[in-house]
Short mmCIF file of C-alpha atoms in Angstrom, two decimals:
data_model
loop_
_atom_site.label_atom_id
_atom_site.label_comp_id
_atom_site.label_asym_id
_atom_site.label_seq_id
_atom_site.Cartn_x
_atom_site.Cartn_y
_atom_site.Cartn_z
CA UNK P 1 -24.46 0.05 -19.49
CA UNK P 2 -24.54 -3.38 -17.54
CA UNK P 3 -23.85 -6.84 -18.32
CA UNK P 4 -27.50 -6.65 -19.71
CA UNK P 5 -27.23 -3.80 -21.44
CA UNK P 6 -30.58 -2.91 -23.76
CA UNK P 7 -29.24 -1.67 -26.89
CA UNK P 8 -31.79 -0.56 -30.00
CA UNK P 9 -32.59 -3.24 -32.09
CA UNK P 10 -30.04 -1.95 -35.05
CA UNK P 11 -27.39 -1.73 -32.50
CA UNK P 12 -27.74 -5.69 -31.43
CA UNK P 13 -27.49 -6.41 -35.20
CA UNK P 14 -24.86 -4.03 -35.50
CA UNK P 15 -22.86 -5.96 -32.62
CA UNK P 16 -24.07 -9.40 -33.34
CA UNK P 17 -22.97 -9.26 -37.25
CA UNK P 18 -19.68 -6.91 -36.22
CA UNK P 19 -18.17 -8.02 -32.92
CA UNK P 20 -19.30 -10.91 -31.09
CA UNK P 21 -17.77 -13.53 -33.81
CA UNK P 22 -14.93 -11.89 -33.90
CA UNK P 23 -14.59 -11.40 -30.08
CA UNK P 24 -15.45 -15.04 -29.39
CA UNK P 25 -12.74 -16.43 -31.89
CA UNK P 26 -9.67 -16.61 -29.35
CA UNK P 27 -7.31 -15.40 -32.04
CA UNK P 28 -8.92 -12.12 -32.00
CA UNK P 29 -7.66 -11.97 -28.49
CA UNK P 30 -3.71 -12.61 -29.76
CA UNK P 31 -1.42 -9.58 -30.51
CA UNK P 32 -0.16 -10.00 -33.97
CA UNK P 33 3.09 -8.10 -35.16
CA UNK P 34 2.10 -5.24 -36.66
CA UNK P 35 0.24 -4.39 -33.17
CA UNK P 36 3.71 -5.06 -31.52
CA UNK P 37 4.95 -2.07 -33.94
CA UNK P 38 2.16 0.10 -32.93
CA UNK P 39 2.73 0.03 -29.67
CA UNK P 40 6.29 0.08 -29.91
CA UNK P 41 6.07 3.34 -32.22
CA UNK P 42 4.25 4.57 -29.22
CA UNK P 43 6.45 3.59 -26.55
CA UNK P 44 8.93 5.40 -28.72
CA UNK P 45 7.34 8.70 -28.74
CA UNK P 46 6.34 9.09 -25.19
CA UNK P 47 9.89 7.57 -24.26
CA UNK P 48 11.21 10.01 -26.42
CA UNK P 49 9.38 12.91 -24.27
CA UNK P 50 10.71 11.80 -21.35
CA UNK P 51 13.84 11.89 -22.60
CA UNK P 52 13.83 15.24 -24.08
CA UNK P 53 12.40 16.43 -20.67
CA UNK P 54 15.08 15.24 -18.23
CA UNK P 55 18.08 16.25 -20.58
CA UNK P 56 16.18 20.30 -20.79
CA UNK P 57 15.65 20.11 -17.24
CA UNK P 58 19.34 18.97 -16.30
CA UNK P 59 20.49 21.58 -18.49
CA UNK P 60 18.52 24.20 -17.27
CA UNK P 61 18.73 23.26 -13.71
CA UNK P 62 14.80 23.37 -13.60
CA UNK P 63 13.24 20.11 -12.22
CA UNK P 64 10.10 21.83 -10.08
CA UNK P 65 7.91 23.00 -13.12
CA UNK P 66 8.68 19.83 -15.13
CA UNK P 67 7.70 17.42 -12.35
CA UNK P 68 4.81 20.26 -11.96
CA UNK P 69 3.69 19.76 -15.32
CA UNK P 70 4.07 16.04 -15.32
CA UNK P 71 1.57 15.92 -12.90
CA UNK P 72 -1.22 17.91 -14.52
CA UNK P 73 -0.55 15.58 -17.55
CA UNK P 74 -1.19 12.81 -15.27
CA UNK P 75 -4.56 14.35 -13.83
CA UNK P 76 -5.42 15.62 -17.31
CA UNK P 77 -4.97 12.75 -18.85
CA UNK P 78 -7.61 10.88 -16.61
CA UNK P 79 -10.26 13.68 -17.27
CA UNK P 80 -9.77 13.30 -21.32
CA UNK P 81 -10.20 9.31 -20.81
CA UNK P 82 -13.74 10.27 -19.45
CA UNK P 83 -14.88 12.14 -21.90
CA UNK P 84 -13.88 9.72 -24.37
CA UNK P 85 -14.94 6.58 -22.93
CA UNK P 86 -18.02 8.62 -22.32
CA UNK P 87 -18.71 9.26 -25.98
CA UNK P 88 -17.46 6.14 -27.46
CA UNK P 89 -20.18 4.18 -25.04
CA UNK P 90 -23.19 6.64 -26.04
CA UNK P 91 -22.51 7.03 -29.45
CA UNK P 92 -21.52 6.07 -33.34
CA UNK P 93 -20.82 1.88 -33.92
CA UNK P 94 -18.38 0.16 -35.36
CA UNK P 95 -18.43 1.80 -39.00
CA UNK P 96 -17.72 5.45 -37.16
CA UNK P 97 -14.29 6.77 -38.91
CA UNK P 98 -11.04 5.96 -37.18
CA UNK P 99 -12.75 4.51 -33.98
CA UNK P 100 -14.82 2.28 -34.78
CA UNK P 101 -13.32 -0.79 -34.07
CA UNK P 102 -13.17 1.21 -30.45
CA UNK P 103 -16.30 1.63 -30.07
CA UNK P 104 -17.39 -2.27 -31.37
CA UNK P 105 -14.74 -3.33 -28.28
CA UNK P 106 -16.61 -0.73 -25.95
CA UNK P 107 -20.20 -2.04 -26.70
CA UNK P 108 -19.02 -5.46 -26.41
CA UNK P 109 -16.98 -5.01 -23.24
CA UNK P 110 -20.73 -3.82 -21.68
CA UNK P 111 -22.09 -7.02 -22.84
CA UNK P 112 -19.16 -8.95 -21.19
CA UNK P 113 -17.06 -7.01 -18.79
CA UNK P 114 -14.64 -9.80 -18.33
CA UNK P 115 -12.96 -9.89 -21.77
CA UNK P 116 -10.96 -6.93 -21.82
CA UNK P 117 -8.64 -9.11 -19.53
CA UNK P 118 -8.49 -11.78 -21.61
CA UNK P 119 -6.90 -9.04 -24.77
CA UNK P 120 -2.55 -9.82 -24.87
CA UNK P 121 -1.21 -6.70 -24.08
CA UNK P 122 -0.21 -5.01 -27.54
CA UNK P 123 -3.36 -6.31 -29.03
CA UNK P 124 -5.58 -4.32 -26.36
CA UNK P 125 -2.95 -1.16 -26.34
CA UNK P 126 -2.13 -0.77 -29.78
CA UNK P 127 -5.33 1.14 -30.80
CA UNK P 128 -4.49 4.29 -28.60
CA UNK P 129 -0.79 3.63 -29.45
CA UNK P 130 -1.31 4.60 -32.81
CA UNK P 131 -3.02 7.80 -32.34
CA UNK P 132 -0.28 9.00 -29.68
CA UNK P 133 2.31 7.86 -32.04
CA UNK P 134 0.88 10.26 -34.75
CA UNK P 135 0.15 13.55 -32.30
CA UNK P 136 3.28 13.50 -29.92
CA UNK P 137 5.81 12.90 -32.08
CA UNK P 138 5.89 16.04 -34.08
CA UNK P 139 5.51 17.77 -30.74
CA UNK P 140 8.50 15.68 -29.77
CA UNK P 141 10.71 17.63 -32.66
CA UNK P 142 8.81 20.93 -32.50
CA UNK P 143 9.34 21.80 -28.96
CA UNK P 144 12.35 22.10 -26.79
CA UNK P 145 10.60 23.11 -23.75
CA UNK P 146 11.27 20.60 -20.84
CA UNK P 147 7.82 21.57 -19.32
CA UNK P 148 6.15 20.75 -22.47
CA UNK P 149 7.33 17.76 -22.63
CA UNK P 150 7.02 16.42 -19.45
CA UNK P 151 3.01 17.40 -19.74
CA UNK P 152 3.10 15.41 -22.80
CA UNK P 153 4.69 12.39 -22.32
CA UNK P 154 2.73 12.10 -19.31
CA UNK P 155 -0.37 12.50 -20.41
CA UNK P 156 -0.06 10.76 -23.77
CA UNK P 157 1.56 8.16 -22.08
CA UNK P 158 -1.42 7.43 -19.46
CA UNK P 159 -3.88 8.03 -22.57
CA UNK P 160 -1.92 5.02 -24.40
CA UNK P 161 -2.08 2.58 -21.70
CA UNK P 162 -6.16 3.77 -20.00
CA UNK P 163 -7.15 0.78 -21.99
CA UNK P 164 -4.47 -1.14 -19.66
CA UNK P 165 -5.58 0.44 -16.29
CA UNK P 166 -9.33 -0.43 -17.41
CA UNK P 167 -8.83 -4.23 -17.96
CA UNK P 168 -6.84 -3.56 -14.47
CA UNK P 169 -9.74 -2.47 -13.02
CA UNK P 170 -11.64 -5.67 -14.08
CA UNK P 171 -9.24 -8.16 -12.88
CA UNK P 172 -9.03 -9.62 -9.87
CA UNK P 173 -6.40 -8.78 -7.12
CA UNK P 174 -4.95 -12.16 -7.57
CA UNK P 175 -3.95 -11.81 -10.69
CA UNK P 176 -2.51 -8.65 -10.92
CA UNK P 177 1.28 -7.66 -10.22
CA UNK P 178 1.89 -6.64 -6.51
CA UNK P 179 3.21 -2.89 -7.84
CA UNK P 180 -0.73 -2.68 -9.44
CA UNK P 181 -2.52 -3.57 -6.57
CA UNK P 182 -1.01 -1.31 -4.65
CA UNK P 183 -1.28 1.60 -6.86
CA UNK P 184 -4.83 0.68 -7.28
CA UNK P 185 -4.99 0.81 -3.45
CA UNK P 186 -3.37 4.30 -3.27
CA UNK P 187 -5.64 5.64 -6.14
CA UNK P 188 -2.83 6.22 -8.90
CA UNK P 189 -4.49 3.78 -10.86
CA UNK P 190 -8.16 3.21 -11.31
CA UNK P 191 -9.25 0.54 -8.59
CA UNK P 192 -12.03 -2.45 -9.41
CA UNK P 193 -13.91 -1.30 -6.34
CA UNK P 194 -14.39 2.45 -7.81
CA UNK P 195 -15.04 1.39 -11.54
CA UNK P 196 -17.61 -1.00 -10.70
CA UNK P 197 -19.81 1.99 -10.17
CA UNK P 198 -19.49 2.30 -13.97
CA UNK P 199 -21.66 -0.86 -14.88
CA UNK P 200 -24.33 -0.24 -11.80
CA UNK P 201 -27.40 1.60 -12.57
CA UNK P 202 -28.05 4.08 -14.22
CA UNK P 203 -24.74 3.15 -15.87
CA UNK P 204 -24.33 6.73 -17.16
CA UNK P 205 -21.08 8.10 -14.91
CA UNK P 206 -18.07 7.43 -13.24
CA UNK P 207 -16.14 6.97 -16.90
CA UNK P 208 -12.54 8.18 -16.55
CA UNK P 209 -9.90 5.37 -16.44
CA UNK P 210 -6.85 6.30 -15.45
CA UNK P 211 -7.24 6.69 -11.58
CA UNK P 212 -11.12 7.84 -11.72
CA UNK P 213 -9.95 11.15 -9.90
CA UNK P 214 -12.83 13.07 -11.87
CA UNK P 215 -15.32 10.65 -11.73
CA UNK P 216 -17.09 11.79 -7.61
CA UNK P 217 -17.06 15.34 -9.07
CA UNK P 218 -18.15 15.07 -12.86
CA UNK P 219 -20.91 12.86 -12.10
CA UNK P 220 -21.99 14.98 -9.13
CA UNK P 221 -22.34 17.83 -11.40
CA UNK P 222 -23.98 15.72 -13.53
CA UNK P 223 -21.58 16.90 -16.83
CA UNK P 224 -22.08 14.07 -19.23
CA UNK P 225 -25.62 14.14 -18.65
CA UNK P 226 -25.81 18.06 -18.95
CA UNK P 227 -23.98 16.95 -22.23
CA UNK P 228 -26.50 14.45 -23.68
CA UNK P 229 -29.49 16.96 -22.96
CA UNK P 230 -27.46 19.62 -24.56
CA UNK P 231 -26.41 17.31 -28.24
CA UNK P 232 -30.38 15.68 -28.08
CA UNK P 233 -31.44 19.35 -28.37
CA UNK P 234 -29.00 19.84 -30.70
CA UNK P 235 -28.75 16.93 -32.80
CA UNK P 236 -31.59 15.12 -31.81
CA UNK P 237 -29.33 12.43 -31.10
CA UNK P 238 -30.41 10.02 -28.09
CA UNK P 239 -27.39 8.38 -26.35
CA UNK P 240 -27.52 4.77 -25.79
CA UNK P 241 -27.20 5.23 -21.64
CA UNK P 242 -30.92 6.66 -22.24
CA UNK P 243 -31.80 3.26 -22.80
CA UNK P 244 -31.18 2.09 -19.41
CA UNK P 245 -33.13 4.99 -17.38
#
C-alpha cells in the first residue's frame, strides 16, 4: 500500500467521508487530556511490571531469566506488531469494533505516509495505551513471578509505543533525538531505510514495527500471504494489498 494506494471504490468513500477531514483539521493532530490519561494509565502498568520484576528478582537473587525473558518480550513484541499492522492494513474500516479508528489512521497513513509524524505524542500513543492498560494490569496483581513480569512489561511496553517507533521510522534523521538514531542504526528500533520496503511494491510485507527483526524472514516465507490465500478460501474475503498486485 503506497502513497497511491488503489482502494475499492466503498473504501475511498469510506476514507473520504471518515478520515481525511478529520486528519486534515490540525486539531485532530493535538493530544487532548483524556489521551494524556490513557497513556499515563499505561505508563503506569508497564512501569508497574518493571517494578514488580526488579524487586522479585533482588529478592530472589535471580537476574539471568528475568533479563532472559525481557528479551523475548522485546522480540515477541515486534512479531505481534506484524501481524497486527498486517491485518489492520488488509482488512475491516473504520466502523470495525474497538479498532476502528486504527484502522481509519492506518488507511490514511498509506495515503500520506508523512502524517503519523505530525500526531503529539499521547494523541498518536494513547490508542495502544488503552488496551495495555486493560490486559497487563490484572497480570500486574495476579502474578508474582519476576520472569513474568519482565516478559510483560517488555513486550506490552514496546506494543504501546510501535505506533512511536513507526512515525520514527518516517522521520527524518534530523529530526529525531541522537539516542533514536542510533538505535535505529543498531537495529533496536525499526530504521526508515528498512520500513520503506513497506510502501514499495507489492506493498504486502515487511510489517512489524518495533525493530522489523521478523520482517527478512516472514516475508521470505511468504506468511501473510500464505494467510490471505488461506482466509479468501475461507471467508472469501479479498485483502486490500490484492489490489495492488
Amino acid at each position: 500500500m503506497g502513497d497511491q494506494i488503489n482502494l475499492p471504490i466503498r473504501q475511498q468513500h469510506i476514507m473520504e467521508d471518515n478520515i481525511t477531514s478529520a486528519m486534515d483539521d490540525d486539531l485532530s493532530l493535538l493530544s487532548t487530556w483524556p489521551q494524556r490519561a490513557w497513556l499515563l494509565l499505561g505508563c503506569t502498568s508497564v512501569s508497574i511490571s518493571f517494578a514488580m520484576s526488579i524487586i522479585g528478582a533482588f529478592n530472589s537473587n535471580m537476574w539471568f531469566k528475568p533479563i532472559l525473558a525481557g528479551l523475548f518480550g522485546y522480540i515477541f513484541a515486534d512479531l505481534a506488531t506484524g501481524f497486527f499492522h498486517w491485518a489492520v492494513d488488509n482488512y475491516g474500516d473504520v466502523s470495525t469494533p474497538f479498532v476502528g479508528y486504527i484502522i481509519g489512521a492506518f488507511l490514511n497513513h498509506h495515503q500520506r505516509p508523512s502524517l503519523t509524524t505530525k500526531n503529539q505524542f499521547a494523541n498518536l500513543n494513547y490508542p495502544p495505551a488503552q488496551g495495555v492498560f486493560f490486559i497487563l494490569l490484572p497480570i500486574d496483581f495476579a502474578c508474582n513471578s519476576p520472569i513474568v513480569h519482565a516478559f510483560a512489561g517488555t513486550f506490552f511496553g514496546c506494543i504501546m509505543f510501535s505506533l512511536q517507533f513507526h512515525a520514527w521510522a518516517h522521520t527524518a534523521k534530523s529530526r529525531l533525538p541522537r539516542v533514536v538514531v542510533v538505535l535505529q542504526g543498531i537495529g533496536v528500533l525499526a530504521s526508515p531505510a528498512k520500513h520503506a520496503l513497506h510502501h514499495r511494491p507489492p506493498y504486502n510485507n515487511s510489517y512489524c514495527m518495533v525493530s522489523g527483526v521478523w520482517n527478512a524472514f516472514l516475508n521470505k516465507l511468504r506468511v501473510f500471504e500464505a494467510m490471505e490465500m488461506l482466509l479468501f478460501y475461507m471467508f472469501s474475503v479479498r485483502p486490500r494489498s490484492w489490489n495492488n498486485t
